[in-house]
Amino acid sequence: MVNCEVIDFKANKGNNIGYLVAIEGNNQIKFDIKRVYYILETPKSAVRGFHAHRELLQVLICIRGSIAVDCEDINGNIKRYILGDPTQGLFVGKMVWHTMEWLSEDAVLFVLASDFYNEDDYIRQYDKFITLSERRT
Ligand code: TYD
């Protein structure tokens, strides 16, 4: 199993004035949320990411539109997730090579992260990711 997991958030629905989704660190999210960032105005079909993190844990939430996330872990497990539901998040663990493809022009990716931005935590070369991985293939 790839080191990623879909999380269902509770949505406060049931009326006609929209709905609210509340997310708490160390509750629905299994880590302290130290940073939040979001990505928008990405053209349809554009692909971002192409990296893994050594230690960082993240939860990706597509709060508008739809985005495909391709994940590959250090054991060579690969899985594609389609995010199109703002009441769901995708946990992405450490050492997961991931790319995000914008399936719709209006898509907004909202990300919760376990730590501050640190470029040293990134692995941006796929070859390096493979070298550091423990896979035995
Ligand atoms: P990056 O993580 O490479 O984005 P993506 O994987 O979506 O393509 O980040 C893009 C740029 O933004 C890069 O120069 C680093 C910078 N950045 C920050 O300054 N702070 C942050 O919290 C993040 C996530 C990125």
mmCIF file of C-alpha atoms and ligand atoms in Angstrom:
data_model
loop_
_atom_site.group_PDB
_atom_site.id
_atom_site.type_symbol
_atom_site.label_atom_id
_atom_site.label_comp_id
_atom_site.label_asym_id
_atom_site.label_seq_id
_atom_site.Cartn_x
_atom_site.Cartn_y
_atom_site.Cartn_z
ATOM 1 C CA MET A 1 0.000 0.000 0.000
ATOM 2 C CA VAL A 2 1.278 3.401 -0.969
ATOM 3 C CA ASN A 3 1.958 5.670 2.006
ATOM 4 C CA CYS A 4 -1.108 7.842 1.287
ATOM 5 C CA GLU A 5 -4.622 7.794 2.640
ATOM 6 C CA VAL A 6 -7.935 9.476 1.844
ATOM 7 C CA ILE A 7 -9.453 11.222 4.871
ATOM 8 C CA ASP A 8 -13.165 12.032 5.080
ATOM 9 C CA PHE A 9 -13.960 15.277 6.884
ATOM 10 C CA LYS A 10 -17.301 16.042 8.465
ATOM 11 C CA ALA A 11 -19.294 18.605 6.524
ATOM 12 C CA ASN A 12 -21.877 20.729 8.253
ATOM 13 C CA LYS A 13 -24.574 20.366 5.583
ATOM 14 C CA GLY A 14 -28.331 20.320 5.791
ATOM 15 C CA ASN A 15 -29.460 23.797 4.858
ATOM 16 C CA ASN A 16 -29.416 25.924 1.733
ATOM 17 C CA ILE A 17 -26.751 28.430 2.748
ATOM 18 C CA GLY A 18 -23.746 26.321 1.854
ATOM 19 C CA TYR A 19 -21.714 24.044 4.040
ATOM 20 C CA LEU A 20 -18.751 24.323 6.332
ATOM 21 C CA VAL A 21 -15.849 21.928 6.759
ATOM 22 C CA ALA A 22 -13.712 22.270 9.885
ATOM 23 C CA ILE A 23 -10.357 20.521 10.211
ATOM 24 C CA GLU A 24 -8.297 20.340 13.384
ATOM 25 C CA GLY A 25 -4.644 19.451 13.807
ATOM 26 C CA ASN A 26 -4.009 16.368 15.918
ATOM 27 C CA ASN A 27 -7.620 15.426 15.354
ATOM 28 C CA GLN A 28 -8.770 14.563 11.822
ATOM 29 C CA ILE A 29 -5.200 15.460 10.810
ATOM 30 C CA LYS A 30 -2.709 13.265 12.626
ATOM 31 C CA PHE A 31 -0.079 15.962 12.985
ATOM 32 C CA ASP A 32 0.329 19.510 14.239
ATOM 33 C CA ILE A 33 -0.500 21.863 11.376
ATOM 34 C CA LYS A 34 2.413 24.301 11.128
ATOM 35 C CA ARG A 35 1.828 25.653 7.641
ATOM 36 C CA VAL A 36 -0.971 26.114 5.153
ATOM 37 C CA TYR A 37 -0.547 26.987 1.493
ATOM 38 C CA TYR A 38 -2.722 26.937 -1.566
ATOM 39 C CA ILE A 39 -2.213 26.752 -5.302
ATOM 40 C CA LEU A 40 -4.574 28.289 -7.817
ATOM 41 C CA GLU A 41 -4.761 29.679 -11.355
ATOM 42 C CA THR A 42 -2.913 26.632 -12.638
ATOM 43 C CA PRO A 43 -3.888 25.903 -16.251
ATOM 44 C CA LYS A 44 -5.864 22.759 -17.054
ATOM 45 C CA SER A 45 -3.586 19.744 -17.726
ATOM 46 C CA ALA A 46 -0.603 21.412 -16.071
ATOM 47 C CA VAL A 47 1.329 19.120 -13.758
ATOM 48 C CA ARG A 48 3.083 20.314 -10.604
ATOM 49 C CA GLY A 49 4.985 18.583 -7.856
ATOM 50 C CA PHE A 50 7.642 16.145 -9.089
ATOM 51 C CA HIS A 51 9.218 15.786 -5.683
ATOM 52 C CA ALA A 52 9.162 13.836 -2.425
ATOM 53 C CA HIS A 53 9.708 15.046 1.113
ATOM 54 C CA ARG A 54 12.123 13.428 3.523
ATOM 55 C CA GLU A 55 10.148 14.238 6.689
ATOM 56 C CA LEU A 56 7.225 16.503 5.836
ATOM 57 C CA LEU A 57 3.680 15.186 6.174
ATOM 58 C CA GLN A 58 0.909 16.853 4.180
ATOM 59 C CA VAL A 59 -2.807 16.670 3.561
ATOM 60 C CA LEU A 60 -3.949 17.814 0.117
ATOM 61 C CA ILE A 61 -7.481 19.138 -0.238
ATOM 62 C CA CYS A 62 -8.975 20.128 -3.562
ATOM 63 C CA ILE A 63 -11.427 22.759 -2.389
ATOM 64 C CA ARG A 64 -12.679 23.592 -5.890
ATOM 65 C CA GLY A 65 -12.571 21.731 -9.193
ATOM 66 C CA SER A 66 -10.638 18.505 -9.578
ATOM 67 C CA ILE A 67 -7.012 17.431 -9.435
ATOM 68 C CA ALA A 68 -5.353 14.052 -9.993
ATOM 69 C CA VAL A 69 -2.526 13.171 -7.626
ATOM 70 C CA ASP A 70 -0.101 10.423 -8.616
ATOM 71 C CA CYS A 71 1.838 8.957 -5.707
ATOM 72 C CA GLU A 72 4.766 6.550 -5.654
ATOM 73 C CA ASP A 73 6.295 5.378 -2.415
ATOM 74 C CA ILE A 74 9.762 4.048 -1.638
ATOM 75 C CA ASN A 75 8.654 0.481 -2.193
ATOM 76 C CA GLY A 76 7.498 1.208 -5.718
ATOM 77 C CA ASN A 77 3.769 1.240 -4.903
ATOM 78 C CA ILE A 78 1.946 3.591 -7.260
ATOM 79 C CA LYS A 79 -1.551 4.994 -6.942
ATOM 80 C CA ARG A 80 -3.575 7.739 -8.641
ATOM 81 C CA TYR A 81 -6.097 9.651 -6.543
ATOM 82 C CA ILE A 82 -8.736 11.913 -8.025
ATOM 83 C CA LEU A 83 -9.502 14.793 -5.689
ATOM 84 C CA GLY A 84 -12.772 16.531 -6.453
ATOM 85 C CA ASP A 85 -14.575 16.578 -3.148
ATOM 86 C CA PRO A 86 -13.821 19.418 -0.697
ATOM 87 C CA THR A 87 -14.892 17.182 2.191
ATOM 88 C CA GLN A 88 -11.982 14.831 1.533
ATOM 89 C CA GLY A 89 -8.258 15.180 2.026
ATOM 90 C CA LEU A 90 -5.352 13.086 0.823
ATOM 91 C CA PHE A 91 -2.675 12.366 3.402
ATOM 92 C CA VAL A 92 0.732 12.143 1.721
ATOM 93 C CA GLY A 93 3.378 10.615 3.944
ATOM 94 C CA LYS A 94 7.114 11.075 3.905
ATOM 95 C CA MET A 95 9.138 9.791 0.957
ATOM 96 C CA VAL A 96 6.259 9.765 -1.506
ATOM 97 C CA TRP A 97 7.100 11.005 -4.995
ATOM 98 C CA HIS A 98 4.026 12.929 -6.099
ATOM 99 C CA THR A 99 2.700 14.938 -8.984
ATOM 100 C CA MET A 100 -0.546 16.881 -9.199
ATOM 101 C CA GLU A 101 -2.360 17.265 -12.517
ATOM 102 C CA TRP A 102 -4.983 20.002 -12.841
ATOM 103 C CA LEU A 103 -8.066 18.363 -14.326
ATOM 104 C CA SER A 104 -10.034 21.595 -14.330
ATOM 105 C CA GLU A 105 -8.979 25.177 -14.822
ATOM 106 C CA ASP A 106 -10.744 26.394 -11.688
ATOM 107 C CA ALA A 107 -9.142 23.846 -9.352
ATOM 108 C CA VAL A 108 -7.699 25.095 -6.085
ATOM 109 C CA LEU A 109 -5.361 22.915 -4.039
ATOM 110 C CA PHE A 110 -5.268 23.674 -0.337
ATOM 111 C CA VAL A 111 -2.487 22.010 1.627
ATOM 112 C CA LEU A 112 -1.937 21.431 5.341
ATOM 113 C CA ALA A 113 1.675 20.718 6.262
ATOM 114 C CA SER A 114 3.409 19.415 9.376
ATOM 115 C CA ASP A 115 6.313 21.848 9.231
ATOM 116 C CA PHE A 116 7.545 25.155 7.905
ATOM 117 C CA TYR A 117 8.895 25.451 4.392
ATOM 118 C CA ASN A 118 12.355 23.918 4.146
ATOM 119 C CA GLU A 119 13.926 23.364 0.748
ATOM 120 C CA ASP A 120 16.396 20.885 2.319
ATOM 121 C CA ASP A 121 13.467 18.548 2.996
ATOM 122 C CA TYR A 122 12.719 18.243 -0.730
ATOM 123 C CA ILE A 123 13.989 15.515 -3.026
ATOM 124 C CA ARG A 124 13.508 17.021 -6.468
ATOM 125 C CA GLN A 125 15.448 14.524 -8.598
ATOM 126 C CA TYR A 126 13.587 11.325 -9.357
ATOM 127 C CA ASP A 127 16.881 9.422 -9.718
ATOM 128 C CA LYS A 128 17.838 10.508 -6.220
ATOM 129 C CA PHE A 129 14.444 9.418 -4.890
ATOM 130 C CA ILE A 130 15.002 5.974 -6.424
ATOM 131 C CA THR A 131 18.519 5.790 -4.977
ATOM 132 C CA LEU A 132 17.285 6.723 -1.508
ATOM 133 C CA SER A 133 14.357 4.336 -1.678
ATOM 134 C CA GLU A 134 14.416 0.948 -0.041
ATOM 135 C CA ARG A 135 12.757 -0.877 -2.890
ATOM 136 C CA ARG A 136 14.292 -4.175 -3.801
ATOM 137 C CA THR A 137 13.195 -4.387 -7.434
HETATM 138 P P1 TYD B 1 6.859 23.701 -4.912
HETATM 139 O O1 TYD B 1 6.690 22.995 -3.617
HETATM 140 O O2 TYD B 1 7.990 23.236 -5.797
HETATM 141 O O3 TYD B 1 5.489 23.666 -5.732
HETATM 142 P P2 TYD B 1 4.858 22.513 -6.665
HETATM 143 O O4 TYD B 1 5.353 21.207 -6.159
HETATM 144 O O5 TYD B 1 3.391 22.682 -6.523
HETATM 145 O O6 TYD B 1 5.264 22.744 -8.057
HETATM 146 O O7 TYD B 1 6.993 25.245 -4.620
HETATM 147 C C1 TYD B 1 6.999 26.207 -5.656
HETATM 148 C C2 TYD B 1 7.848 27.367 -5.204
HETATM 149 O O8 TYD B 1 7.275 27.991 -4.052
HETATM 150 C C3 TYD B 1 9.273 26.962 -4.829
HETATM 151 O O9 TYD B 1 10.144 27.979 -5.292
HETATM 152 C C4 TYD B 1 9.246 26.964 -3.324
HETATM 153 C C5 TYD B 1 8.193 27.981 -2.972
HETATM 154 N N1 TYD B 1 7.467 27.653 -1.733
HETATM 155 C C6 TYD B 1 7.572 28.480 -0.630
HETATM 156 O O10 TYD B 1 8.299 29.504 -0.645
HETATM 157 N N2 TYD B 1 6.884 28.175 0.511
HETATM 158 C C7 TYD B 1 6.086 27.085 0.579
HETATM 159 O O11 TYD B 1 5.459 26.839 1.634
HETATM 160 C C8 TYD B 1 5.986 26.219 -0.569
HETATM 161 C C9 TYD B 1 5.123 24.981 -0.538
HETATM 162 C C10 TYD B 1 6.702 26.542 -1.701
#
